[in-house]
Coordinates of C-alpha atoms in Angstrom, one line a residue:
M1 CA -58.2 -14.5 15.7
K2 CA -59.2 -11.0 14.5
P3 CA -58.4 -10.0 10.9
K4 CA -56.1 -7.2 12.1
K5 CA -54.0 -9.7 14.1
I6 CA -54.0 -12.2 11.2
G7 CA -52.8 -9.4 8.9
L8 CA -50.1 -8.4 11.4
V9 CA -48.9 -12.0 11.7
L10 CA -48.7 -12.4 7.9
I11 CA -46.7 -9.1 7.6
V12 CA -44.3 -10.3 10.2
L13 CA -43.9 -13.7 8.5
L14 CA -43.5 -12.1 5.1
S15 CA -40.9 -9.7 6.5
V16 CA -38.9 -12.5 8.1
G17 CA -39.1 -14.5 4.9
I18 CA -37.8 -11.6 2.8
Y19 CA -35.0 -11.0 5.3
F20 CA -33.7 -14.5 5.1
L21 CA -34.2 -14.8 1.4
L22 CA -32.6 -11.5 0.4
Y23 CA -30.6 -10.1 3.3
H24 CA -29.4 -12.8 5.7
K25 CA -26.0 -14.1 4.6
D26 CA -23.6 -16.8 5.7
K27 CA -20.3 -14.9 5.7
S28 CA -18.0 -17.9 6.1
L29 CA -15.6 -18.4 3.2
K30 CA -14.8 -22.1 3.1
F31 CA -13.2 -22.3 -0.3
I32 CA -10.2 -19.9 -0.3
P33 CA -6.8 -21.7 0.0
E34 CA -4.2 -20.3 2.3
N35 CA -1.8 -19.8 -0.6
S36 CA -4.1 -17.4 -2.4
D37 CA -2.8 -13.9 -3.1
A38 CA -5.9 -12.5 -4.7
V39 CA -9.6 -13.1 -4.1
I40 CA -12.8 -12.0 -6.0
L41 CA -16.0 -12.1 -3.9
I42 CA -19.5 -11.7 -5.4
D43 CA -22.4 -11.0 -3.0
K44 CA -25.1 -13.2 -4.4
K45 CA -28.0 -11.7 -2.4
K46 CA -27.0 -8.1 -3.1
L47 CA -26.9 -9.0 -6.8
I48 CA -30.3 -10.6 -6.6
R49 CA -31.7 -7.5 -4.9
Q50 CA -30.2 -5.3 -7.7
Y51 CA -31.8 -7.7 -10.3
I52 CA -35.2 -7.4 -8.7
S53 CA -34.9 -3.6 -8.5
A54 CA -34.0 -3.4 -12.2
L55 CA -36.8 -5.8 -13.1
A56 CA -39.3 -3.7 -11.2
V57 CA -38.8 -0.7 -13.4
H58 CA -38.8 -2.7 -16.7
P59 CA -42.3 -4.3 -16.7
S60 CA -41.7 -5.5 -20.3
E61 CA -39.3 -8.1 -18.9
W62 CA -41.7 -9.5 -16.2
F63 CA -43.2 -12.2 -18.3
G64 CA -40.8 -12.2 -21.2
S65 CA -38.7 -15.4 -21.6
R66 CA -36.3 -16.3 -24.3
K67 CA -36.4 -19.6 -26.1
K68 CA -32.7 -20.1 -25.4
E69 CA -33.1 -19.5 -21.7
Q70 CA -36.0 -22.1 -21.7
K71 CA -33.7 -24.7 -23.2
Q72 CA -30.7 -24.1 -21.0
I73 CA -30.5 -25.0 -17.4
S74 CA -30.1 -22.1 -15.0
I75 CA -26.9 -22.0 -12.9
F76 CA -29.2 -21.9 -9.8
N77 CA -30.6 -25.3 -10.9
S78 CA -27.4 -26.9 -12.0
G79 CA -26.9 -29.2 -9.0
I80 CA -24.3 -27.1 -7.2
K81 CA -24.7 -25.0 -4.1
I82 CA -24.2 -21.3 -4.8
P83 CA -22.9 -19.7 -1.5
D84 CA -24.0 -16.3 -0.4
Y85 CA -20.5 -15.1 -1.4
V86 CA -19.1 -16.6 -4.6
Q87 CA -15.4 -17.1 -4.0
I88 CA -12.9 -16.8 -6.9
F89 CA -9.2 -17.0 -6.1
H90 CA -5.7 -16.7 -7.6
L91 CA -2.8 -18.8 -6.2
K92 CA 0.6 -17.5 -5.5
N93 CA 3.2 -18.0 -8.2
S94 CA 0.6 -19.0 -10.8
K95 CA -0.1 -17.3 -14.1
L96 CA -2.1 -14.1 -14.2
N97 CA -4.9 -15.7 -16.2
E98 CA -5.3 -18.7 -13.8
W99 CA -8.3 -18.3 -11.5
Y100 CA -10.4 -20.9 -9.6
S101 CA -13.6 -21.4 -7.7
V102 CA -15.0 -24.3 -5.7
F103 CA -18.6 -25.3 -5.1
E104 CA -20.3 -28.1 -3.1
I105 CA -22.4 -30.5 -5.3
E106 CA -26.0 -31.0 -4.2
S107 CA -27.1 -33.2 -7.2
Q108 CA -24.6 -35.1 -9.4
E109 CA -27.4 -35.8 -11.9
K110 CA -28.4 -32.2 -12.3
L111 CA -24.8 -31.1 -12.7
S112 CA -24.2 -33.7 -15.4
A113 CA -27.3 -32.4 -17.2
F114 CA -26.1 -28.8 -16.8
L115 CA -22.7 -29.6 -18.3
K116 CA -24.2 -31.5 -21.2
G117 CA -26.7 -28.7 -21.9
R118 CA -23.9 -26.1 -21.9
K119 CA -21.9 -28.3 -24.3
F120 CA -18.9 -29.0 -22.0
Q121 CA -16.5 -31.5 -23.5
N122 CA -15.9 -34.6 -21.3
L123 CA -12.1 -35.1 -21.2
G124 CA -12.3 -38.1 -18.9
N125 CA -11.4 -38.6 -15.3
N126 CA -14.3 -36.3 -14.3
L127 CA -12.7 -33.4 -16.1
Y128 CA -14.7 -31.1 -18.5
R129 CA -13.9 -28.2 -20.7
K130 CA -15.6 -25.5 -22.7
D131 CA -13.5 -22.8 -24.4
F132 CA -11.0 -21.7 -21.7
F133 CA -13.1 -23.0 -18.7
Y134 CA -12.3 -26.3 -17.0
I135 CA -14.5 -28.1 -14.4
K136 CA -13.3 -31.0 -12.2
I137 CA -15.8 -33.2 -10.2
E138 CA -14.1 -34.7 -7.2
N139 CA -15.2 -35.8 -3.7
N140 CA -18.6 -34.0 -3.9
L141 CA -16.9 -30.8 -5.0
C142 CA -17.1 -29.0 -8.3
I143 CA -13.8 -27.2 -9.0
A144 CA -13.9 -24.6 -11.8
G145 CA -11.0 -22.7 -13.3
T146 CA -9.2 -21.3 -16.3
S147 CA -6.5 -23.9 -16.0
K148 CA -6.8 -27.7 -16.3
N149 CA -4.5 -28.2 -13.3
L150 CA -7.4 -28.4 -11.0
D151 CA -6.0 -31.3 -8.9
I152 CA -3.7 -28.8 -7.2
V153 CA -6.7 -26.8 -6.0
G154 CA -8.6 -29.9 -4.8
K155 CA -5.8 -31.0 -2.5
S156 CA -6.3 -27.8 -0.4
F157 CA -9.8 -29.0 0.7
Y158 CA -9.3 -32.6 1.7
G159 CA -8.2 -34.2 4.9
N160 CA -5.6 -32.4 7.1
S161 CA -4.9 -30.0 4.2
R162 CA -8.3 -28.4 4.4
T163 CA -7.9 -24.6 4.4
K164 CA -9.1 -22.5 7.3
I165 CA -12.5 -20.7 7.1
L166 CA -12.3 -16.9 6.5
N167 CA -14.9 -14.2 7.0
A168 CA -16.3 -12.1 4.1
D169 CA -16.2 -8.9 6.1
V170 CA -12.4 -8.9 5.8
F171 CA -12.7 -8.6 2.0
M172 CA -16.0 -6.9 1.2
E173 CA -16.6 -3.3 0.5
E174 CA -19.9 -1.5 -0.4
G175 CA -20.5 -2.9 -3.9
I176 CA -21.9 -6.2 -5.2
G177 CA -18.4 -7.7 -4.9
S178 CA -14.8 -7.0 -4.3
V179 CA -11.3 -7.7 -5.5
A180 CA -8.9 -8.3 -2.6
F181 CA -5.1 -8.5 -2.8
I182 CA -3.6 -10.5 0.0
S183 CA -0.1 -10.0 1.4
E184 CA 1.6 -11.0 4.7
S185 CA 1.2 -7.5 6.1
R186 CA -2.3 -6.4 4.9
T187 CA -5.2 -7.0 2.6
S188 CA -6.1 -4.3 0.0
N189 CA -9.7 -4.3 -1.2
I190 CA -11.3 -2.9 -4.4
S191 CA -15.0 -2.5 -4.6
I192 CA -17.0 -3.9 -7.6
E193 CA -20.1 -2.1 -8.7
L194 CA -22.5 -3.0 -11.5
K195 CA -24.2 0.1 -13.1
D196 CA -26.8 0.3 -15.9
N197 CA -24.1 0.3 -18.6
R198 CA -20.8 -0.3 -17.0
I199 CA -18.8 -2.3 -14.5
E200 CA -16.7 -0.3 -12.0
F201 CA -13.8 -1.3 -9.8
K202 CA -12.9 1.4 -7.4
K203 CA -11.1 2.2 -4.2
G204 CA -11.1 5.5 -2.2
D205 CA -13.5 8.4 -2.4
G206 CA -11.6 10.6 -4.9
Y207 CA -12.5 8.6 -8.0
Q208 CA -15.1 11.1 -9.2
H209 CA -12.4 13.3 -10.9
F210 CA -11.7 10.4 -13.2
L211 CA -15.2 10.7 -14.7
S212 CA -14.5 14.2 -15.9
L213 CA -11.1 13.0 -17.3
I214 CA -12.9 10.3 -19.3
S215 CA -15.3 12.9 -20.7
E216 CA -12.3 15.0 -21.7
L217 CA -10.4 12.1 -23.3
N218 CA -13.4 10.9 -25.2
K219 CA -13.4 14.1 -27.2
E220 CA -10.0 13.2 -28.6
N221 CA -10.0 11.1 -31.8
L222 CA -7.7 8.4 -30.3
F223 CA -8.0 4.7 -30.0
I224 CA -5.4 4.5 -27.1
N225 CA -4.4 7.3 -24.8
A226 CA -2.2 6.6 -21.8
D227 CA 0.0 8.4 -19.3
L228 CA 1.7 6.4 -16.5
D229 CA 4.3 7.4 -13.9
Q230 CA 7.0 5.2 -12.4
E231 CA 4.7 3.8 -9.6
N232 CA 2.1 2.7 -12.1
L233 CA 4.7 1.3 -14.4
S234 CA 5.9 -0.8 -11.4
L235 CA 2.3 -2.1 -11.1
V236 CA 2.4 -3.1 -14.8
S237 CA 5.7 -4.9 -14.3
R238 CA 4.2 -7.0 -11.5
I239 CA 1.3 -8.0 -13.6
F240 CA 3.5 -8.7 -16.7
P241 CA 6.7 -10.1 -15.4
T242 CA 8.4 -9.9 -18.8
I243 CA 8.5 -6.2 -18.4
S244 CA 11.3 -5.4 -15.9
K245 CA 11.0 -2.2 -14.0
D246 CA 14.7 -2.4 -12.9
S247 CA 15.8 -2.9 -16.5
L248 CA 13.6 -0.2 -18.1
K249 CA 14.2 2.5 -15.5
M250 CA 11.4 4.6 -16.8
N251 CA 10.1 7.7 -15.0
R252 CA 7.0 8.1 -17.1
L253 CA 5.4 6.5 -20.2
K254 CA 3.0 8.4 -22.5
M255 CA 1.4 7.2 -25.7
N256 CA -1.4 7.7 -28.0
A257 CA -2.7 5.9 -31.1
K258 CA -5.5 6.1 -33.6
L259 CA -6.7 4.0 -36.5
E260 CA -7.3 5.5 -40.0
L261 CA -8.6 4.1 -43.2
K262 CA -6.2 4.9 -46.0
N263 CA -5.8 4.1 -49.7
D264 CA -3.1 1.5 -50.5
T265 CA -1.6 1.3 -53.9
I266 CA -1.1 -2.2 -55.4
I267 CA 1.4 -2.5 -58.2
T268 CA 1.1 -5.4 -60.6
Y269 CA 2.7 -6.2 -64.0
G270 CA 1.2 -7.6 -67.1
Y271 CA 1.8 -7.6 -70.9
D272 CA 0.2 -5.7 -73.8
E273 CA -0.6 -7.0 -77.2
D274 CA 3.0 -6.7 -78.3
F275 CA 4.2 -8.5 -75.1
N276 CA 5.7 -5.4 -73.6
E277 CA 5.6 -5.3 -69.8
V278 CA 3.0 -2.9 -68.5
Q279 CA 2.6 -1.6 -65.0
K280 CA -0.9 -1.7 -63.6
L281 CA -2.1 0.2 -60.5
S282 CA -5.0 -0.7 -58.3
Y283 CA -6.2 0.6 -55.0
Q284 CA -7.6 -0.8 -51.8
K285 CA -8.7 0.5 -48.4
I286 CA -6.5 -0.6 -45.5
V287 CA -6.6 0.2 -41.8
Q288 CA -3.4 2.0 -40.7
P289 CA -2.5 2.5 -37.0
E290 CA -0.6 5.7 -36.2
Y291 CA 1.0 6.1 -32.8
F292 CA 3.4 8.1 -30.7
V293 CA 5.2 6.7 -27.6
Q294 CA 7.2 9.0 -25.3
I295 CA 9.4 7.5 -22.6
E296 CA 10.7 9.9 -20.0
T297 CA 13.9 8.6 -18.3
K298 CA 17.1 9.9 -16.8
K299 CA 18.9 6.8 -18.0
K300 CA 18.0 6.8 -21.7
D301 CA 21.3 5.1 -22.8
E302 CA 20.6 2.2 -20.4
V303 CA 17.0 1.9 -21.7
W304 CA 18.2 2.1 -25.3
N305 CA 20.7 -0.6 -24.7
Y306 CA 18.1 -2.7 -23.0
F307 CA 15.9 -2.5 -26.1
K308 CA 18.8 -3.5 -28.2
N309 CA 19.7 -6.5 -26.0
K310 CA 16.0 -7.6 -26.1
K311 CA 16.1 -7.3 -29.9
W312 CA 13.2 -4.9 -29.7
L313 CA 15.3 -2.3 -31.6
N314 CA 17.0 -3.2 -34.9
D315 CA 19.9 -1.6 -36.7
K316 CA 17.6 0.8 -38.5
N317 CA 16.3 2.2 -35.2
E318 CA 12.9 0.6 -35.7
F319 CA 11.1 -0.6 -32.6
V320 CA 10.0 -4.0 -33.8
A321 CA 8.3 -5.0 -30.5
I322 CA 5.3 -3.0 -31.9
P323 CA 3.8 -5.2 -34.5
F324 CA 2.7 -2.3 -36.8
Q325 CA 5.6 -1.1 -39.0
P326 CA 7.3 1.0 -40.1
N327 CA 8.3 3.3 -37.2
T328 CA 11.2 5.2 -36.0
A329 CA 12.8 5.3 -32.5
S330 CA 15.1 8.1 -31.4
K331 CA 16.7 9.6 -28.3
T332 CA 15.5 12.9 -27.1
K333 CA 16.6 15.4 -24.4
N334 CA 14.3 13.8 -21.8
G335 CA 14.2 10.1 -23.0
I336 CA 13.1 8.1 -26.0
E337 CA 10.4 8.6 -28.6
I338 CA 8.8 6.0 -30.9
K339 CA 6.8 7.3 -33.9
S340 CA 4.9 5.6 -36.6
Q341 CA 6.0 6.9 -40.0
Q342 CA 3.7 9.6 -41.5
N343 CA 2.6 10.1 -37.9
S344 CA -0.4 12.3 -37.7
A345 CA -1.6 11.2 -34.2
L346 CA -2.5 14.0 -31.8
P347 CA 0.6 15.3 -29.9
I348 CA 1.2 14.1 -26.4
T349 CA -0.7 16.3 -23.9
H350 CA 0.7 16.7 -20.4
K351 CA -2.2 16.0 -18.1
N352 CA 0.0 14.7 -15.3
K353 CA -2.5 12.0 -14.4
N354 CA -2.1 8.3 -14.4
F355 CA -4.6 6.7 -16.8
V356 CA -5.1 4.4 -19.7
L357 CA -8.1 4.7 -22.0
V358 CA -8.8 2.2 -24.7
K359 CA -11.8 3.0 -26.9
N360 CA -13.7 0.7 -29.2
D361 CA -13.1 1.6 -32.8
P362 CA -15.0 -0.1 -35.7
L363 CA -11.8 -0.1 -37.7
L364 CA -10.3 -2.4 -35.0
F365 CA -12.5 -5.3 -36.3
S366 CA -11.3 -4.7 -39.8
L367 CA -7.7 -4.8 -38.7
F368 CA -8.1 -8.0 -36.6
K369 CA -10.7 -10.2 -38.3
G370 CA -10.7 -12.7 -35.5
L371 CA -12.2 -10.1 -33.0
N372 CA -15.6 -10.3 -34.9
D373 CA -16.3 -13.6 -33.0
F374 CA -16.3 -11.8 -29.7
K375 CA -19.7 -10.2 -29.2
L376 CA -18.7 -8.8 -25.8
L377 CA -15.9 -6.7 -27.5
K378 CA -18.4 -5.3 -30.1
N379 CA -20.7 -4.2 -27.3
T380 CA -17.9 -2.4 -25.4
E381 CA -17.5 1.3 -25.6
Y382 CA -14.2 1.8 -23.7
L383 CA -12.0 0.5 -21.0
F384 CA -10.5 3.1 -18.6
Y385 CA -7.9 2.8 -15.8
G386 CA -7.0 5.6 -13.5
N387 CA -4.9 5.7 -10.3
D388 CA -3.5 8.2 -7.9
K389 CA -2.4 8.0 -4.3
Q390 CA -5.9 8.6 -3.0
S391 CA -8.0 6.5 -5.4
F392 CA -8.1 3.7 -7.9
F393 CA -10.7 3.4 -10.7
L394 CA -11.2 0.8 -13.4
T395 CA -14.3 0.8 -15.5
L396 CA -15.6 -1.2 -18.5
K397 CA -18.2 0.9 -20.3
F398 CA -20.7 -0.9 -22.6
K399 CA -22.8 0.7 -25.4
D400 CA -26.1 2.1 -24.2
K401 CA -29.1 -0.2 -24.6
E402 CA -32.7 -0.3 -23.6
L403 CA -32.1 -2.7 -20.7
P404 CA -29.5 -2.3 -18.0
L405 CA -26.6 -4.8 -18.0
I406 CA -28.1 -7.0 -15.3
L407 CA -31.1 -7.7 -17.4
Q408 CA -29.3 -8.2 -20.7

């Protein structure tokens, strides 16, 4: 065979191999129960292609390997079969933080070594735990979740109860993954995209205007800045059932907050040489949150009474549901306002856009010491939520580093 023909055959074989390795996908979703109301899909091969692209422009990472990674077993060599679409689901009538995923087991021995290497605690009965993650091994399936009630999930995939197979095209958008909310009438999909320094969840084409809003909000010296209309408050009430939209009857909620480092006077008493009581003053730096909440409502008396009945409002008109005291709540012409005492937060601005921006503030870790254990929070720059009738946008922005997120 001539060298040209040999070269052509090799190119064809290489192209076919690359296609099946990086592009060809099994779109069948075998592990989503019929009683799921939300699904997260991650496109494994698209994620791998993005990883290769990032690696190609960072040659310093080509041969670099970390000692920790050498000691730990990779998820791709853990004894479980990673499908082309990783399927994570939420069940109807379960708690907001309860999510599950199911994988087929290829090697029980490798899976046991992986769990041991990752320091999962064996709770018995093939149940393992690490932090808030649980893993159950049953009938050649590995069931993972944020709740230990994994038997409920397992029953959906055995015998006559086995769930029907779905197609990924129903749920996927253009990103590396999607979040799909399932109802009887329709399925609503939100695309997931992984950027160099942020993760984006978006729907619709009009999300770009939120980027300019983020830039504008970042100029304000605020830790929290929010403005939500009734429709978005309704969404919050569905996510947090303890907040009742029908009871609150809010038309709009606006708030801002900032953290400041202030001098705090400590008064102690001692005695002089003649045993006379002497007052002593000392000073320390403390983090003091300052905030301003504005509730617009046409039924302010009903809202006020609701706060009273929930014991969120005491006899001194202090809104005790906010943990940082003291503050003052009062009725206004258009609703109710809650202000921290000595409030110096920026006044509420009327942008008439639905958004929530939570910025990382170094003082936050002084206020809540326990947060210092969460490295992810320290590396976060801000969390932003924006929504209107045309588009939805949620992004988690991390601090800029030399390497993109996918290589970190």
